Short mmCIF file of C-alpha atoms in Angstrom, two decimals:
data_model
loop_
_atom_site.label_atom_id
_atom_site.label_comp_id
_atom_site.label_asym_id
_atom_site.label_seq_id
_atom_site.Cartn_x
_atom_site.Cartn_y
_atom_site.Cartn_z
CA UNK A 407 0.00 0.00 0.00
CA UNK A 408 1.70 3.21 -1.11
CA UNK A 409 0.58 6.37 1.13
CA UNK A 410 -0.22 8.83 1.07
CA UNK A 411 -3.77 7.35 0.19
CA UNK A 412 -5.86 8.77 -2.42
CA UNK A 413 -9.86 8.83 -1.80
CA UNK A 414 -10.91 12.16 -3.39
CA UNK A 415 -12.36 10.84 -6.55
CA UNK A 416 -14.61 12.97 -7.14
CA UNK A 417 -12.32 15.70 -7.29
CA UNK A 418 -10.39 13.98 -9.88
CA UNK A 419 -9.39 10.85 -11.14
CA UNK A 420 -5.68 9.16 -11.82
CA UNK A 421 -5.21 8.38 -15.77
CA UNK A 422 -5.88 5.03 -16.66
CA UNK A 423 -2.58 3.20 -18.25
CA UNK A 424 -4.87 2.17 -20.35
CA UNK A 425 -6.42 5.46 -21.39
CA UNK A 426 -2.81 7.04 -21.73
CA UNK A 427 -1.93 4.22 -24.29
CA UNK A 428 -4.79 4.86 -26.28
CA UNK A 429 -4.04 8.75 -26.39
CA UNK A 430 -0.20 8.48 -27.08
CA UNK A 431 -0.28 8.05 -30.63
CA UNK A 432 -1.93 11.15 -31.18
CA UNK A 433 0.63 13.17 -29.00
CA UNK A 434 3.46 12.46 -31.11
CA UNK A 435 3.20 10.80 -35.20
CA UNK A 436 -0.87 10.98 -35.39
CA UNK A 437 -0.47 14.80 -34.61
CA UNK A 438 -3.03 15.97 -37.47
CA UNK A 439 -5.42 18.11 -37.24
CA UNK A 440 -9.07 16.89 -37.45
CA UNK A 441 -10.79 19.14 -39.63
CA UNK A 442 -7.81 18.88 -42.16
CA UNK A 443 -9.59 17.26 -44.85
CA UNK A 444 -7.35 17.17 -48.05
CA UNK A 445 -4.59 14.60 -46.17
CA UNK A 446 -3.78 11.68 -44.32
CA UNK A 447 -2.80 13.39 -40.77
CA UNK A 448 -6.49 14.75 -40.85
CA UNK A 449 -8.14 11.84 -41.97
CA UNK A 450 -6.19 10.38 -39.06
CA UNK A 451 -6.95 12.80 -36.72
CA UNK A 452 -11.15 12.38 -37.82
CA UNK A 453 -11.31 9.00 -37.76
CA UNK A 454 -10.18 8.94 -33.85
CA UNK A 455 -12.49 11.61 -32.79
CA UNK A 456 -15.53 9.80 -34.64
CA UNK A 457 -14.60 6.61 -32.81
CA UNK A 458 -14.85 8.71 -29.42
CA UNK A 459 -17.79 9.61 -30.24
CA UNK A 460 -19.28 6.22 -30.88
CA UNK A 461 -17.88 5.47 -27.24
CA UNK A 462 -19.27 8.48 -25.90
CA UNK A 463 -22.97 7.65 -27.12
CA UNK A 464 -22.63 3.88 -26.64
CA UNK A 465 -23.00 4.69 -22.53
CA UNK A 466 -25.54 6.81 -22.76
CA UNK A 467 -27.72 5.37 -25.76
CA UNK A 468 -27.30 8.24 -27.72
CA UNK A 469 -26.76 9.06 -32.00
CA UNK A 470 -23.06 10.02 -32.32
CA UNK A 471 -24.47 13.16 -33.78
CA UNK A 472 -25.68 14.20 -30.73
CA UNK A 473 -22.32 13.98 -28.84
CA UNK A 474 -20.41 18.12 -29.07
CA UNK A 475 -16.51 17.88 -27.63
CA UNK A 476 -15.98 20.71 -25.09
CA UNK A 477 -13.32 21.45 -22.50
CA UNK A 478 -15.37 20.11 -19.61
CA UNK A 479 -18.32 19.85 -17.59
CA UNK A 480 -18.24 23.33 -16.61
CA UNK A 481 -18.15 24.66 -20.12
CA UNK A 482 -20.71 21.84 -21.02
CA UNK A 483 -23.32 23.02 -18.57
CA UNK A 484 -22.60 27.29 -19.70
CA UNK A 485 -23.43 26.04 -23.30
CA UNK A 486 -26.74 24.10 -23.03
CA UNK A 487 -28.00 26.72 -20.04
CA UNK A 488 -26.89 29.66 -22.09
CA UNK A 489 -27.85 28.21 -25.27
CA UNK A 490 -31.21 27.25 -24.48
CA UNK A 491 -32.25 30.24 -23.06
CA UNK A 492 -30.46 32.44 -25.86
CA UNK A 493 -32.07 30.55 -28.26
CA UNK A 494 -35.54 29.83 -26.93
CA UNK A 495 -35.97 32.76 -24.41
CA UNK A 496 -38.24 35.50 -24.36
CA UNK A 497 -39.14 37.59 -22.15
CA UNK A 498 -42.16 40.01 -23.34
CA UNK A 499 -45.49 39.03 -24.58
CA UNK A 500 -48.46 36.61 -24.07
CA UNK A 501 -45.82 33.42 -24.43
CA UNK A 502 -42.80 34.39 -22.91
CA UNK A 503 -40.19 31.80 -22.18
CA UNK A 504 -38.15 33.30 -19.30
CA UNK A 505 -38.00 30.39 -16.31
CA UNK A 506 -35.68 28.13 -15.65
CA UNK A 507 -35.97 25.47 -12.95
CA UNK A 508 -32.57 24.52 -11.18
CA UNK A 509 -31.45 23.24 -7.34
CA UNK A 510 -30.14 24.54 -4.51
CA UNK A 511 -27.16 21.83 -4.00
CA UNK A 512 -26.32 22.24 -7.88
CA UNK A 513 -22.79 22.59 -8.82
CA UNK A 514 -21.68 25.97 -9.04
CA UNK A 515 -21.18 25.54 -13.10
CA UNK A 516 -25.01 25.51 -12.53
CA UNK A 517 -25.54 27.64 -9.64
CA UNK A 518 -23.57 30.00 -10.82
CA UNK A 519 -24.64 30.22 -14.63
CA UNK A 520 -28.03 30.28 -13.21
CA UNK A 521 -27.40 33.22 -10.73
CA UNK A 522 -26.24 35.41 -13.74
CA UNK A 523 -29.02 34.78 -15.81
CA UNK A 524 -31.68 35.94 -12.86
CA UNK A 525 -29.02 39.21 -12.30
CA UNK A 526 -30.17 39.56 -16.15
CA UNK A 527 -33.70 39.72 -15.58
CA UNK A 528 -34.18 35.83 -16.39
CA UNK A 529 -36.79 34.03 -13.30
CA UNK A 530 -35.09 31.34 -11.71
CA UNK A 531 -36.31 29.25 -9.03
CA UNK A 532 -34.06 27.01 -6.89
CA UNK A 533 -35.82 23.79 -5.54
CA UNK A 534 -35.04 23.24 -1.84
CA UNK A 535 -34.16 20.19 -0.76
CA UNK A 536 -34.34 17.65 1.93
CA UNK A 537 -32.50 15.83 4.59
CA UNK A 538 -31.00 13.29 2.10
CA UNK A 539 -30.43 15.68 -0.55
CA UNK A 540 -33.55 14.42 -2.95
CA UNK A 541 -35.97 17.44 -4.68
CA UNK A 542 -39.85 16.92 -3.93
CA UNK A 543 -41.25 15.77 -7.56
CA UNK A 544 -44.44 17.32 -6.64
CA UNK A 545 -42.31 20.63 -5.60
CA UNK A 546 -41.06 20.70 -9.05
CA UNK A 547 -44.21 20.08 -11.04
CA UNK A 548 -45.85 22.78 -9.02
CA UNK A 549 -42.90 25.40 -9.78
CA UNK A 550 -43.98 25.10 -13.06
CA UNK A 551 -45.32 27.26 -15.65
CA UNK A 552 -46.31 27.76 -19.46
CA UNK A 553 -43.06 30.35 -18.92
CA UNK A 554 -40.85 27.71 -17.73
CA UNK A 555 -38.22 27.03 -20.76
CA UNK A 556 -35.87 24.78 -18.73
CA UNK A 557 -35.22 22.44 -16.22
CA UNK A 558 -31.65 21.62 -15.29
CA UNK A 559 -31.38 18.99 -12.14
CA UNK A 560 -27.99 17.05 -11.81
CA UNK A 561 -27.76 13.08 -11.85
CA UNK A 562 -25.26 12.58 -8.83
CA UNK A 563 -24.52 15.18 -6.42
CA UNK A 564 -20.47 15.60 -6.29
CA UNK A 565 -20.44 16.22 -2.25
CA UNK A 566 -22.97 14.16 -0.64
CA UNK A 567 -23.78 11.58 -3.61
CA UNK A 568 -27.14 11.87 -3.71
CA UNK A 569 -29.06 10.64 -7.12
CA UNK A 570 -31.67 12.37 -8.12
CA UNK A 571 -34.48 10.76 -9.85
CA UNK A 572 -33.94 11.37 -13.57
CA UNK A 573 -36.50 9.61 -15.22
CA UNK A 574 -38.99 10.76 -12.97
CA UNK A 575 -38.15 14.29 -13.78
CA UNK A 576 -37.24 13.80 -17.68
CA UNK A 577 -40.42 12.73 -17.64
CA UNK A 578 -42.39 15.63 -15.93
CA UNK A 579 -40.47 17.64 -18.18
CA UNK A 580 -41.59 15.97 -21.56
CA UNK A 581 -45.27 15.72 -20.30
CA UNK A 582 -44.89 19.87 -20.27
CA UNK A 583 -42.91 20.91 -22.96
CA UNK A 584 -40.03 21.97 -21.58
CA UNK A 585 -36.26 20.93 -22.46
CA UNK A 586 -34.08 19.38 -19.54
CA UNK A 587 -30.63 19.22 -18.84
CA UNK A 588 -28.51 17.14 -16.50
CA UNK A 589 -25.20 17.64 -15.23
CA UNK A 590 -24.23 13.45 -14.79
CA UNK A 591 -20.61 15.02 -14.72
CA UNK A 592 -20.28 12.33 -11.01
CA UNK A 593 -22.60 9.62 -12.49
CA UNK A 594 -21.85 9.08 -15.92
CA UNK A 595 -19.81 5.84 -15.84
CA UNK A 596 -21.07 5.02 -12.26
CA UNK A 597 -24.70 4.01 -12.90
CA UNK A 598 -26.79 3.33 -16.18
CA UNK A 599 -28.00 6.16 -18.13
CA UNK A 600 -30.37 6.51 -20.89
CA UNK A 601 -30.76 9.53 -22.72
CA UNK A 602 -34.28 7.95 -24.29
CA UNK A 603 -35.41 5.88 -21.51
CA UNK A 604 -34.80 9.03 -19.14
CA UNK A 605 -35.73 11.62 -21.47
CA UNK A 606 -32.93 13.81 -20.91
CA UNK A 607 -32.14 16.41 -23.32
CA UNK A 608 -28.92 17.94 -22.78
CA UNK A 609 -26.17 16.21 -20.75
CA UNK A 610 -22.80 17.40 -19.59
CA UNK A 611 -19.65 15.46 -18.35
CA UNK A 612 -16.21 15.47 -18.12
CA UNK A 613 -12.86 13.14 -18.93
CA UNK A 614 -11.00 13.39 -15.57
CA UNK A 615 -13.56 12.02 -13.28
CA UNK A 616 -13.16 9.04 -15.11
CA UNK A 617 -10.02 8.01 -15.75
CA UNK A 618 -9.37 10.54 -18.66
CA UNK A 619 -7.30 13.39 -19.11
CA UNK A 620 -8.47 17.15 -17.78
CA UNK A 621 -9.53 19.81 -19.66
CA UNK A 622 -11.94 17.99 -21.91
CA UNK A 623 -15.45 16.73 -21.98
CA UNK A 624 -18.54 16.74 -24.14
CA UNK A 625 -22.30 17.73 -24.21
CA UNK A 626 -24.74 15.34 -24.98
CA UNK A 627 -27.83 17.53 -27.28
CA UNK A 628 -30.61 15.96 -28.39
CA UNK A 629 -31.59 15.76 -32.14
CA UNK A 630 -35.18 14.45 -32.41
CA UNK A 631 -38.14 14.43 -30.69
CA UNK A 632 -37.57 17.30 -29.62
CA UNK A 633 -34.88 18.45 -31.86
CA UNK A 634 -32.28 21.56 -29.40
CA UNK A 635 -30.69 23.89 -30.65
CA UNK A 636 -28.20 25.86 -29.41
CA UNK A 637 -27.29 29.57 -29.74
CA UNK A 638 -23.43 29.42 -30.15
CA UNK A 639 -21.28 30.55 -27.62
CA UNK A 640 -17.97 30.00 -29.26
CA UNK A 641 -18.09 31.29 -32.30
CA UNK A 642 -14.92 31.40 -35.27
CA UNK A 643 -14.40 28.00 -37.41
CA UNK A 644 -17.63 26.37 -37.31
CA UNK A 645 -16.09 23.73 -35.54
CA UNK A 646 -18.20 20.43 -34.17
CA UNK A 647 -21.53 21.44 -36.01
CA UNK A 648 -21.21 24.86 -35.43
CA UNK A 649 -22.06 24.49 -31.91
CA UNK A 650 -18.93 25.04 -30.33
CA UNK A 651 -16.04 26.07 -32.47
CA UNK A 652 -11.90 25.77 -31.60
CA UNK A 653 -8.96 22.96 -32.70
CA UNK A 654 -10.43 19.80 -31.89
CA UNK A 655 -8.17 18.68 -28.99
CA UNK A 656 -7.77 14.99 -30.76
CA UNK A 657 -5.48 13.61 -27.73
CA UNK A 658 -7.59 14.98 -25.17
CA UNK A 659 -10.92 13.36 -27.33
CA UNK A 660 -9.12 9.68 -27.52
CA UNK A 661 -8.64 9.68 -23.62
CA UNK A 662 -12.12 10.73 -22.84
CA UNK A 663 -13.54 8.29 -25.23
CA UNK A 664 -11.32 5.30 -24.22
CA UNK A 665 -12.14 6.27 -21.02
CA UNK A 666 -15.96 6.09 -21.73
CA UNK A 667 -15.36 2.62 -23.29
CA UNK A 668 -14.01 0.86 -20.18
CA UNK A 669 -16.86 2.33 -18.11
CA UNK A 670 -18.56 1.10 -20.25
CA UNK A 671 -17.28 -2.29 -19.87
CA UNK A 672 -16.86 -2.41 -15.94
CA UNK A 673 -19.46 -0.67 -14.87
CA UNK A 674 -21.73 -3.32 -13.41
CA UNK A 675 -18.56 -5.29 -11.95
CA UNK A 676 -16.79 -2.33 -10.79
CA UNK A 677 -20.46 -0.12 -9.07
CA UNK A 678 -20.75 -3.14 -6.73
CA UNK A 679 -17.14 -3.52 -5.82
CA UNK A 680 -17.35 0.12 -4.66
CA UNK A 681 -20.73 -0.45 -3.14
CA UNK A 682 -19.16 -3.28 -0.88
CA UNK A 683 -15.97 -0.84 -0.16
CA UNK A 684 -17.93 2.20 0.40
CA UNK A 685 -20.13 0.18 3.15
CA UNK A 686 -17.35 -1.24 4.45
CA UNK A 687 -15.72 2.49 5.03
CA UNK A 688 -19.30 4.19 6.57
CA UNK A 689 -20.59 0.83 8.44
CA UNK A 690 -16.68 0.79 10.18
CA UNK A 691 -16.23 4.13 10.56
CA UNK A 692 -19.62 5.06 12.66
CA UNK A 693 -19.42 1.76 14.38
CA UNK A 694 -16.88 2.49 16.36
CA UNK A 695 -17.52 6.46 16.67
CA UNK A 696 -20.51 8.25 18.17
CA UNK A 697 -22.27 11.21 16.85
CA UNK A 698 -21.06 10.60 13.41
CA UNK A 699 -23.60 11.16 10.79
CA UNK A 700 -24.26 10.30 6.88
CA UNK A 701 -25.46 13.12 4.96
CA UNK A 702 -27.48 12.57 1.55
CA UNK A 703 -29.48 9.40 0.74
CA UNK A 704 -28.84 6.17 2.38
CA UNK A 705 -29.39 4.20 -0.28
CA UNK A 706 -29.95 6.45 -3.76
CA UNK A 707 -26.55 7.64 -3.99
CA UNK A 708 -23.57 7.21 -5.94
CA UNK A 709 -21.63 3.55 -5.26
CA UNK A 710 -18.53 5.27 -4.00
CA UNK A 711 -19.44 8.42 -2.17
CA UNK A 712 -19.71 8.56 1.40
CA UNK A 713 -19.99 12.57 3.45
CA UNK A 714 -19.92 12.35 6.88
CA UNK A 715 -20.70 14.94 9.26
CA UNK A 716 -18.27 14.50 12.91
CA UNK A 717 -19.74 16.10 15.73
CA UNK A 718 -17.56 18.00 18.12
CA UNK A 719 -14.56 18.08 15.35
CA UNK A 720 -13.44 20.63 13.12
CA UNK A 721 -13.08 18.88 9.09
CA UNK A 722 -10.12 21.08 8.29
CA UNK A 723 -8.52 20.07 11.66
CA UNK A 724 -9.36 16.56 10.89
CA UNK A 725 -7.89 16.62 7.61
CA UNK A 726 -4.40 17.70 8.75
CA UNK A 727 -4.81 15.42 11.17
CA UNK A 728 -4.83 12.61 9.19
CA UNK A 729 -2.55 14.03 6.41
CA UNK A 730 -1.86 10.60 4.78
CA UNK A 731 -5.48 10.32 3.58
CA UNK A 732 -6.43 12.62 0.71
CA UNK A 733 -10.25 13.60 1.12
CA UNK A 734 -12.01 16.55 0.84
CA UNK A 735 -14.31 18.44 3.15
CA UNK A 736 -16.20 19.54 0.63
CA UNK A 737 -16.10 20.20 -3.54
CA UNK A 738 -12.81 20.36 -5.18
CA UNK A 739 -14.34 24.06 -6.43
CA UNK A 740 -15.18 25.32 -3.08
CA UNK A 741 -12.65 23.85 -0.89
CA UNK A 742 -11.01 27.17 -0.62
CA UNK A 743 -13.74 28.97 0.75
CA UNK A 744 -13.74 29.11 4.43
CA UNK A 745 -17.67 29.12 4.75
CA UNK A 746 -19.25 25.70 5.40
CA UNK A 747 -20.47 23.80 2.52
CA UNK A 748 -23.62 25.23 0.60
CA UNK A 749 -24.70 21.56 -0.15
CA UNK A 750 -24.77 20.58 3.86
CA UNK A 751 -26.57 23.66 4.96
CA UNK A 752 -29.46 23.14 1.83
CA UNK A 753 -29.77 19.47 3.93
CA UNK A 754 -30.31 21.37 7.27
CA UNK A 755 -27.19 20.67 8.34
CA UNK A 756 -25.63 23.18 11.24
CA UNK A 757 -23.16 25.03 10.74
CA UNK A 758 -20.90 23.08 13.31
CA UNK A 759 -22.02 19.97 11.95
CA UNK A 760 -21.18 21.06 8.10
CA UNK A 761 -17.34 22.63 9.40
CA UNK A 762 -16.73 18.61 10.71
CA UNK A 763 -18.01 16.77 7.63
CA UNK A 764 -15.90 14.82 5.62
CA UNK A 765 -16.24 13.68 2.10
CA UNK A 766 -14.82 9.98 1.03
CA UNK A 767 -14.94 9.41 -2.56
CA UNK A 768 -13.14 6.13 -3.70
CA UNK A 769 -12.71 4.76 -7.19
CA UNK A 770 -10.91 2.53 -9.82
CA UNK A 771 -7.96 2.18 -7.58
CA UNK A 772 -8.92 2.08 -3.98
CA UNK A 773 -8.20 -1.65 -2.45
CA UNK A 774 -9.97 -2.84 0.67
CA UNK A 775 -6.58 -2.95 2.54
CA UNK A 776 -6.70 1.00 1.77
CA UNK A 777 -10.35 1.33 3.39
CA UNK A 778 -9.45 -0.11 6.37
CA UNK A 779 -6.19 1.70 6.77
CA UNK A 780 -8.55 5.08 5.95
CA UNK A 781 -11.14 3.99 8.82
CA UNK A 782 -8.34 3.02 11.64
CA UNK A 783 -6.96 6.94 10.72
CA UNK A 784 -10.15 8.64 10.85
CA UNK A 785 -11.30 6.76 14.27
CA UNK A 786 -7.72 7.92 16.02
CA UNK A 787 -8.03 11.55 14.55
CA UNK A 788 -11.28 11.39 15.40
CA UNK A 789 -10.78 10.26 18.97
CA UNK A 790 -7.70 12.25 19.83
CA UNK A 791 -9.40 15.33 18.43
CA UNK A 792 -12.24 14.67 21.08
CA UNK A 793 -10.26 14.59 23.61
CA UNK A 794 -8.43 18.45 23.25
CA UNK A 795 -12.75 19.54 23.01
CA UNK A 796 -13.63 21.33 25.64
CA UNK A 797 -17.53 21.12 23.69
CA UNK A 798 -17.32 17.33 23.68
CA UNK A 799 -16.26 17.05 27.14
CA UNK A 800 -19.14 19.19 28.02
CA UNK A 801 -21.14 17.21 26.34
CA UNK A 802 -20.72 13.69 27.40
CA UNK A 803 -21.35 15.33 30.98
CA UNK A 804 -25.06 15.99 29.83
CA UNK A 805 -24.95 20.24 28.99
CA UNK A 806 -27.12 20.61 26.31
CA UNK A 807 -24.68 23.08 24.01
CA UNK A 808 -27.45 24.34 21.87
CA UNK A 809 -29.21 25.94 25.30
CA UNK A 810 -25.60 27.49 26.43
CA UNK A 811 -25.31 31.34 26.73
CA UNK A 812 -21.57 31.63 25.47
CA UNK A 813 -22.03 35.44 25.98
CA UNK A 814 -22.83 35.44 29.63
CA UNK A 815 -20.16 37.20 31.89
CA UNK A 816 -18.48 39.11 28.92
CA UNK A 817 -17.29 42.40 29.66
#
């Protein structure tokens, strides 16, 4: 076992061997360019991104047609928000088209693309949530309208794992007209997904959090029934149907759909391994620990996510505690931030409670041997941590903390 230990995940992933194989021809002799049409190097260069885009759409059952190459999740979910509502908005007149349905424990590529719309006039409404991180289907339905252009829910939340019910809501959204897009930037690979069966209409997701290089990824956008379309948001070139133009990064393309491919292939053997390891981890870990707590769905959540909150212990503390374990205490995108997670407090989570959570994500790599060495860390920390808490010693001798006047006596 080589330390320090890796289980953040779902921050990023390591490169498959077998992905960087697949890519290293086009790094060095197969350097063409892909839209170079009048030679060999191009026709080189074309006929690997077409094949990554059969392995693309093979996961998700959709027309390789359908699959556009960006840099990213991120710049997956700006395009099919942005797109949609530049393209299908409008906001004056009897049939205006200027509501979008989102989250509150979105991503921020969401959150955030979704805040600047509303600071541009556009009506937003974020669902709340509950304990376990799930939306309220009849919540949704009533938010809305004969306004309401899009809906845009992700699959698997990246912080607590919680999976939202996508078929359910693909189709509510079908049954009213209105487009919806997921983010399964966490899930795709993970758990089966069906762009027809689920009746999703844009998708984003990215290469690294699944084996593949960074700094590419692709949109999934539907072509029939209902046909979206996209105003364009990159714009020289004409590049990948004219939906998102710029130098096909061919290398970058390979890995993510090589990648794709041996989800593909694993995906059944490889969800219940982590199932078994991620159980083993949670079940261990608050077996021998009191007042530790799961946060998001017990059951409906991603195979190898597990966020727990630690009462009386501060995450950050925790972390350097245990400084031969990578985790996270919170998303990679966020972890700077000094405020407690905006996922945790949606859930109801204190603000005490979200400072001490930690967030396990394991993956391809992670060995059993590795989970146990994680848990015996995290009790110890854990423990020793305890013991230097003045809170947790007041505690155990039966104050209640929440009915403590921490003011009194000041001068």
């Amino acid at each position: 076992m080589k330390l320090p230990l890796y289980l953040d995940y779902n921050a990023t992933t390591p490169l498959d061997p077998r992905v960087l194989d697949a890519m290293l021809p086009y790094l060095t002799d197969k350097f063409g360019n892909a839209a170079s049409r009048n030679h060999v190097y191009g026709w080189e260069a074309e006929e690997a991104v077409e094949r990554a885009r059969r392995q693309v759409a093979s996961v998700i059952g959709a027309d390789t047609k359908e699959i556009v190459f960006t840099s990213g999740a991120t710049e997956s979910d700006n395009v099919a928000i942005k797109g949609v509502v530049e393209m299908y908005g409008r906001r004056e007149g009897t049939d205006r088209k200027d509501h979008i349905i989102t989250q509150a424990t979105e991503h921020k590529a969401v959150i955030d693309t979704c805040t600047y719309l509303q600071q541009r006039g556009w009506d937003v409404t974020f669902l709340p949530v509950d304990r376990g991180g799930s939306i309220n289907l009849e919540e949704l339905s009533q938010a809305m309208t004969d306004r309401t252009l899009l809906v845009t829910i992700m699959h698997g939340n990246n912080e607590i794992g919680t999976l939202q019910p996508i078929g359910a809501i693909g189709r509510l959204c079908k049954q009213r007209g209105i487009l919806f897009h997921t983010d399964a930037t966490q899930s795709f690979g993970k758990v089966p997904i069906d762009v027809e069966e689920m009746g999703i209409d844009l998708l984003s997701l990215s290469a690294h959090k699944i084996y593949g290089p960074k700094g590419i990824g692709c949109l999934y956008a539907r072509r029939r029934n209902p046909r979206v379309r996209l105003a364009i948001q990159m714009h020289g070139g004409g590049h990948e149907r004219n939906m998102r133009s710029g130098t096909l990064n061919v290398p970058g393309i390979v890995g993510l759909g090589k990648a794709a491919e041996l989800c593909q292939q694993t995906m059944e053997a490889e969800s219940g391994r982590l199932t078994e390891l991620r159980d083993r981890l949670s079940e261990s870990i608050m077996g021998q620990l009191e007042d530790v707590t799961l946060n998001g769905h017990p059951v409906d959540r991603l195979p190898n996510t597990v966020n727990l909150s630690f009462a009386y212990v501060e995450g950050e503390s925790l972390m350097m505690e245990m400084n031969d374990v990578a985790v996270s205490s919170g998303s990679a995108c966020t972890s700077a931030s000094l405020e407690p997670s905006f996922v945790l407090r949606a859930l109801g989570v204190s603000d005490d409670l979200a400072h001490g959570s930690i967030r396990f994500s394991l993956g391809r790599f992670t060995t059993e041997e590795e989970v146990d060495y994680a848990t015996g860390r995290v009790v110890s920390a854990v423990r020793r941590l305890r013991e230097m808490s003045p809170l947790y010693e007041m505690a155990k001798e039966g104050v209640d903390l929440s009915k403590v006047d921490w003011h009194a006596g000041a001068g």
